DNA sequence: CGGTATCCGGCCGGATACTG
DNA sequence: CAGTATCCGGCCGGATACCG
C-alpha cells in the first residue's frame, strides 16, 4: 500500500517514515516522462541524443531533468566519455530493469484495452 | 512501445493513429493520482469520502478530476444513489482491475527497492 | 554533443464558496 | 455528501542563449 502514509498503530514511527518515503518514490516514478525514458532504454545503452529521438515529444529540458531524477534514485547509470565532442551514455541498473518489467505490463495493458477505452470515451462524451 | 508515436513504414496511417492514442492513454494513466486511486479501490467499492480518507493528501478537486478521468476511460464505474444526502459509489471495471494488477507490481517494486533507493539518493547528494 | 541558466506564459492544483 | 465554479499563487515546462 502506498496510498496511506500512516497505517496501523501510530506509535511505530519507523513504519510511517518508510511509508512516506514509499510515497515520495512512487511520486517520482509515477510520472509520464520517467516511465517513458525507462521503457525507451530497455536493455539498450543509449546516448542523450538517441533518447531524445527515441521519445516522441520530449524536450531537452524534460529529458535532462528526468534523467537526473532516475540517476538520483539509482535506476539509471550515467557514463561520461571525456572525448570531444562529449559522449554520454545511459543504461538501466538492476532496479531499473526490475521497474521496466512492470512498465512493460503497463504498455501491454494500454494496447490490450485500446479499442475498449476508445469506445468508453465515445460513450462518455454523450452526457 | 509507447515511446515512439510513429514506427515502421509511414504508409500505414492507422498504426500511427493507434500509437498516438496509446500515448494519450498512457499519459492519462501514468499520473500519480490516477494510479493511487486505482490502487486504493482495489476490489472494494468505496464512496467519494471514503476514497478521500483512504488516499493521503489528495484534495477534493484532484479526486473528482481524476475520478472523471478514470470514468471516461472506462476504468471506474460510478453509481449514484438518489438518496438524501446523496451517496456515490466507485468501483473498478474489468479493465480497471487489469490495470490494478500492474500497479500492484509498481507498489511491490517500490517497497522492494526502498532501502536501495534511499542509499542511492544519499550517495547522489555527494557531488 | 550534452548540460546549465534564465526567462516567462500557461495550467496545475489548493482554498473557498455555493448548489442539489 | 458529492459536485461545480471561481479565484489565483506557484511551478511546470518550452524556448533561447551560452559554456565545456
CSV table of N, CA, C and O in Angstrom, one decimal, chain A residues 49-109:
chain,number,residue,atom,x,y,z
A,49,UNK,N,21.2,12.1,-27.1
A,49,UNK,CA,20.6,12.5,-28.3
A,49,UNK,C,19.7,11.3,-28.9
A,49,UNK,O,18.7,11.6,-29.5
A,50,UNK,N,20.2,10.1,-28.7
A,50,UNK,CA,19.4,9.0,-29.1
A,50,UNK,C,18.1,8.8,-28.3
A,50,UNK,O,17.0,8.6,-28.9
A,51,UNK,N,18.2,9.1,-27.0
A,51,UNK,CA,17.0,9.0,-26.2
A,51,UNK,C,16.0,10.1,-26.7
A,51,UNK,O,14.8,9.9,-26.8
A,52,UNK,N,16.6,11.3,-27.0
A,52,UNK,CA,15.8,12.4,-27.4
A,52,UNK,C,15.0,12.0,-28.7
A,52,UNK,O,13.8,12.4,-28.8
A,53,UNK,N,15.7,11.3,-29.6
A,53,UNK,CA,15.0,10.9,-30.8
A,53,UNK,C,14.0,9.8,-30.6
A,53,UNK,O,13.0,9.7,-31.3
A,54,UNK,N,14.4,9.0,-29.6
A,54,UNK,CA,13.6,7.8,-29.3
A,54,UNK,C,12.2,8.1,-28.7
A,54,UNK,O,11.2,7.4,-29.0
A,55,UNK,N,12.2,9.2,-27.9
A,55,UNK,CA,11.0,9.5,-27.2
A,55,UNK,C,10.3,10.7,-27.8
A,55,UNK,O,10.7,11.8,-27.6
A,56,UNK,N,9.3,10.4,-28.5
A,56,UNK,CA,8.5,11.4,-29.2
A,56,UNK,C,8.0,12.5,-28.3
A,56,UNK,O,7.3,12.2,-27.4
A,57,UNK,N,8.4,13.7,-28.6
A,57,UNK,CA,7.8,14.9,-28.0
A,57,UNK,C,8.5,15.3,-26.7
A,57,UNK,O,8.0,16.3,-26.1
A,58,UNK,N,9.5,14.7,-26.3
A,58,UNK,CA,10.2,15.1,-25.0
A,58,UNK,C,11.1,16.3,-25.4
A,58,UNK,O,11.8,16.3,-26.4
A,59,UNK,N,11.2,17.3,-24.5
A,59,UNK,CA,12.0,18.4,-24.7
A,59,UNK,C,13.4,18.1,-24.0
A,59,UNK,O,13.5,17.3,-23.2
A,60,UNK,N,14.4,18.9,-24.5
A,60,UNK,CA,15.7,18.8,-23.9
A,60,UNK,C,15.7,18.9,-22.4
A,60,UNK,O,16.3,18.1,-21.7
A,61,UNK,N,15.0,19.9,-21.9
A,61,UNK,CA,14.9,20.1,-20.5
A,61,UNK,C,14.3,19.0,-19.7
A,61,UNK,O,14.8,18.5,-18.7
A,62,UNK,N,13.2,18.5,-20.2
A,62,UNK,CA,12.5,17.4,-19.5
A,62,UNK,C,13.4,16.1,-19.5
A,62,UNK,O,13.4,15.4,-18.5
A,63,UNK,N,14.1,15.9,-20.6
A,63,UNK,CA,14.9,14.7,-20.7
A,63,UNK,C,16.0,14.8,-19.6
A,63,UNK,O,16.2,13.9,-18.8
A,64,UNK,N,16.8,15.9,-19.6
A,64,UNK,CA,17.9,16.0,-18.6
A,64,UNK,C,17.3,15.9,-17.2
A,64,UNK,O,17.8,15.2,-16.3
A,65,UNK,N,16.2,16.6,-17.0
A,65,UNK,CA,15.6,16.7,-15.6
A,65,UNK,C,15.2,15.3,-15.1
A,65,UNK,O,15.6,14.9,-14.0
A,66,UNK,N,14.6,14.6,-16.0
A,66,UNK,CA,14.1,13.2,-15.6
A,66,UNK,C,15.3,12.2,-15.5
A,66,UNK,O,15.2,11.3,-14.7
A,67,UNK,N,16.3,12.4,-16.4
A,67,UNK,CA,17.4,11.5,-16.3
A,67,UNK,C,18.1,11.7,-15.0
A,67,UNK,O,18.6,10.7,-14.3
A,68,UNK,N,18.2,13.0,-14.5
A,68,UNK,CA,18.8,13.2,-13.2
A,68,UNK,C,18.0,12.5,-12.1
A,68,UNK,O,18.6,11.9,-11.2
A,69,UNK,N,16.7,12.7,-12.2
A,69,UNK,CA,15.8,12.1,-11.3
A,69,UNK,C,16.0,10.6,-11.2
A,69,UNK,O,16.2,10.0,-10.1
A,70,UNK,N,16.1,9.9,-12.3
A,70,UNK,CA,16.3,8.5,-12.4
A,70,UNK,C,17.7,8.1,-11.9
A,70,UNK,O,17.8,7.1,-11.2
A,71,UNK,N,18.7,8.9,-12.2
A,71,UNK,CA,20.0,8.6,-11.7
A,71,UNK,C,20.1,8.7,-10.2
A,71,UNK,O,20.6,7.9,-9.6
A,72,UNK,N,19.5,9.8,-9.7
A,72,UNK,CA,19.4,10.0,-8.3
A,72,UNK,C,18.8,8.8,-7.5
A,72,UNK,O,19.3,8.4,-6.5
A,73,UNK,N,17.8,8.2,-8.1
A,73,UNK,CA,17.1,7.1,-7.5
A,73,UNK,C,17.8,5.8,-7.8
A,73,UNK,O,17.3,4.7,-7.4
A,74,UNK,N,18.9,5.9,-8.6
A,74,UNK,CA,19.6,4.7,-8.9
A,74,UNK,C,19.0,3.7,-9.9
A,74,UNK,O,19.2,2.5,-9.9
A,75,UNK,N,18.2,4.3,-10.8
A,75,UNK,CA,17.5,3.4,-11.8
A,75,UNK,C,18.3,3.5,-13.1
A,75,UNK,O,18.2,2.6,-13.9
A,76,UNK,N,19.1,4.5,-13.2
A,76,UNK,CA,19.8,4.7,-14.5
A,76,UNK,C,21.3,5.0,-14.2
A,76,UNK,O,21.6,5.7,-13.2
A,77,UNK,N,22.2,4.4,-14.9
A,77,UNK,CA,23.6,4.7,-14.8
A,77,UNK,C,24.1,5.6,-15.9
A,77,UNK,O,23.7,5.4,-17.1
A,78,UNK,N,24.8,6.6,-15.5
A,78,UNK,CA,25.3,7.6,-16.5
A,78,UNK,C,26.8,7.5,-16.7
A,78,UNK,O,27.5,7.6,-15.7
A,79,UNK,N,27.2,7.3,-17.9
A,79,UNK,CA,28.7,7.2,-18.2
A,79,UNK,C,29.1,8.3,-19.1
A,79,UNK,O,28.6,8.5,-20.2
A,80,UNK,N,30.1,9.1,-18.7
A,80,UNK,CA,30.6,10.2,-19.5
A,80,UNK,C,32.0,9.8,-20.1
A,80,UNK,O,32.9,9.4,-19.3
A,81,UNK,N,32.1,10.0,-21.4
A,81,UNK,CA,33.4,9.8,-22.0
A,81,UNK,C,34.0,11.1,-22.3
A,81,UNK,O,33.4,12.0,-23.0
A,82,UNK,N,35.2,11.3,-21.8
A,82,UNK,CA,35.9,12.6,-22.0
A,82,UNK,C,36.4,12.9,-23.3
A,82,UNK,O,37.6,13.2,-23.5
A,83,UNK,N,35.6,12.6,-24.3
A,83,UNK,CA,36.0,12.9,-25.7
A,83,UNK,C,35.5,14.3,-26.1
A,83,UNK,O,34.8,14.9,-25.4
A,84,UNK,N,35.9,14.6,-27.4
A,84,UNK,CA,35.4,15.9,-27.9
A,84,UNK,C,34.9,15.7,-29.3
A,84,UNK,O,35.8,15.3,-30.2
A,85,UNK,N,33.7,15.8,-29.6
A,85,UNK,CA,32.6,16.3,-28.7
A,85,UNK,C,32.3,15.2,-27.6
A,85,UNK,O,32.5,14.0,-27.9
A,86,UNK,N,31.8,15.6,-26.5
A,86,UNK,CA,31.5,14.7,-25.4
A,86,UNK,C,30.4,13.6,-25.8
A,86,UNK,O,29.6,13.9,-26.7
A,87,UNK,N,30.5,12.5,-25.1
A,87,UNK,CA,29.6,11.4,-25.3
A,87,UNK,C,29.2,10.9,-24.0
A,87,UNK,O,30.0,10.5,-23.2
A,88,UNK,N,27.8,10.9,-23.8
A,88,UNK,CA,27.3,10.4,-22.5
A,88,UNK,C,26.3,9.3,-22.8
A,88,UNK,O,25.4,9.4,-23.7
A,89,UNK,N,26.5,8.2,-22.1
A,89,UNK,CA,25.6,7.0,-22.3
A,89,UNK,C,24.8,6.7,-21.1
A,89,UNK,O,25.3,6.8,-20.0
A,90,UNK,N,23.6,6.3,-21.3
A,90,UNK,CA,22.7,5.9,-20.2
A,90,UNK,C,22.2,4.5,-20.4
A,90,UNK,O,22.0,4.0,-21.5
A,91,UNK,N,22.2,3.8,-19.2
A,91,UNK,CA,21.7,2.4,-19.2
A,91,UNK,C,21.0,2.1,-17.9
A,91,UNK,O,21.2,2.8,-16.9
A,92,UNK,N,20.1,1.2,-18.0
A,92,UNK,CA,19.3,0.8,-16.7
A,92,UNK,C,20.2,0.0,-15.8
A,92,UNK,O,21.0,-0.8,-16.2
A,93,UNK,N,20.0,0.3,-14.5
A,93,UNK,CA,20.6,-0.5,-13.5
A,93,UNK,C,19.7,-1.7,-13.2
A,93,UNK,O,18.7,-1.9,-13.8
A,94,UNK,N,20.1,-2.5,-12.2
A,94,UNK,CA,19.3,-3.7,-11.9
A,94,UNK,C,17.9,-3.2,-11.4
A,94,UNK,O,16.9,-3.7,-11.9
A,95,UNK,N,17.8,-2.3,-10.4
A,95,UNK,CA,16.5,-1.8,-10.1
A,95,UNK,C,15.7,-1.2,-11.3
A,95,UNK,O,14.5,-1.4,-11.4
A,96,UNK,N,16.4,-0.6,-12.1
A,96,UNK,CA,15.8,0.0,-13.3
A,96,UNK,C,15.2,-1.1,-14.2
A,96,UNK,O,14.0,-0.9,-14.7
A,97,UNK,N,15.9,-2.2,-14.4
A,97,UNK,CA,15.4,-3.3,-15.2
A,97,UNK,C,14.1,-3.9,-14.5
A,97,UNK,O,13.1,-4.2,-15.2
A,98,UNK,N,14.2,-4.0,-13.2
A,98,UNK,CA,13.0,-4.6,-12.5
A,98,UNK,C,11.8,-3.7,-12.7
A,98,UNK,O,10.7,-4.2,-12.9
A,99,UNK,N,12.0,-2.4,-12.6
A,99,UNK,CA,10.9,-1.4,-12.8
A,99,UNK,C,10.4,-1.6,-14.2
A,99,UNK,O,9.2,-1.6,-14.5
A,100,UNK,N,11.3,-1.7,-15.2
A,100,UNK,CA,11.0,-1.8,-16.6
A,100,UNK,C,10.0,-2.9,-16.8
A,100,UNK,O,9.0,-2.8,-17.6
A,101,UNK,N,10.1,-4.0,-16.1
A,101,UNK,CA,9.2,-5.1,-16.3
A,101,UNK,C,7.8,-4.7,-16.0
A,101,UNK,O,6.9,-5.0,-16.8
A,102,UNK,N,7.6,-4.0,-15.0
A,102,UNK,CA,6.2,-3.6,-14.6
A,102,UNK,C,5.7,-2.5,-15.6
A,102,UNK,O,4.5,-2.5,-15.9
A,103,UNK,N,6.6,-1.7,-16.1
A,103,UNK,CA,6.2,-0.7,-17.1
A,103,UNK,C,5.8,-1.4,-18.4
A,103,UNK,O,4.8,-1.0,-19.1
A,104,UNK,N,6.5,-2.5,-18.7
A,104,UNK,CA,6.1,-3.3,-19.9
A,104,UNK,C,4.6,-3.7,-19.7
A,104,UNK,O,3.8,-3.7,-20.7
A,105,UNK,N,4.3,-4.1,-18.5
A,105,UNK,CA,2.9,-4.5,-18.2
A,105,UNK,C,2.0,-3.4,-18.5
A,105,UNK,O,0.9,-3.6,-19.1
A,106,UNK,N,2.4,-2.2,-18.1
A,106,UNK,CA,1.5,-1.0,-18.3
A,106,UNK,C,1.3,-0.8,-19.8
A,106,UNK,O,0.2,-0.5,-20.2
A,107,UNK,N,2.4,-0.9,-20.6
A,107,UNK,CA,2.3,-0.7,-22.0
A,107,UNK,C,1.4,-1.8,-22.7
A,107,UNK,O,0.5,-1.5,-23.5
A,108,UNK,N,1.6,-3.0,-22.2
A,108,UNK,CA,0.8,-4.1,-22.7
A,108,UNK,C,-0.7,-3.8,-22.5
A,108,UNK,O,-1.6,-4.0,-23.3
A,109,UNK,N,-1.0,-3.4,-21.2
A,109,UNK,CA,-2.3,-3.1,-20.8
A,109,UNK,C,-2.9,-2.0,-21.8
A,109,UNK,O,-4.0,-2.2,-22.2
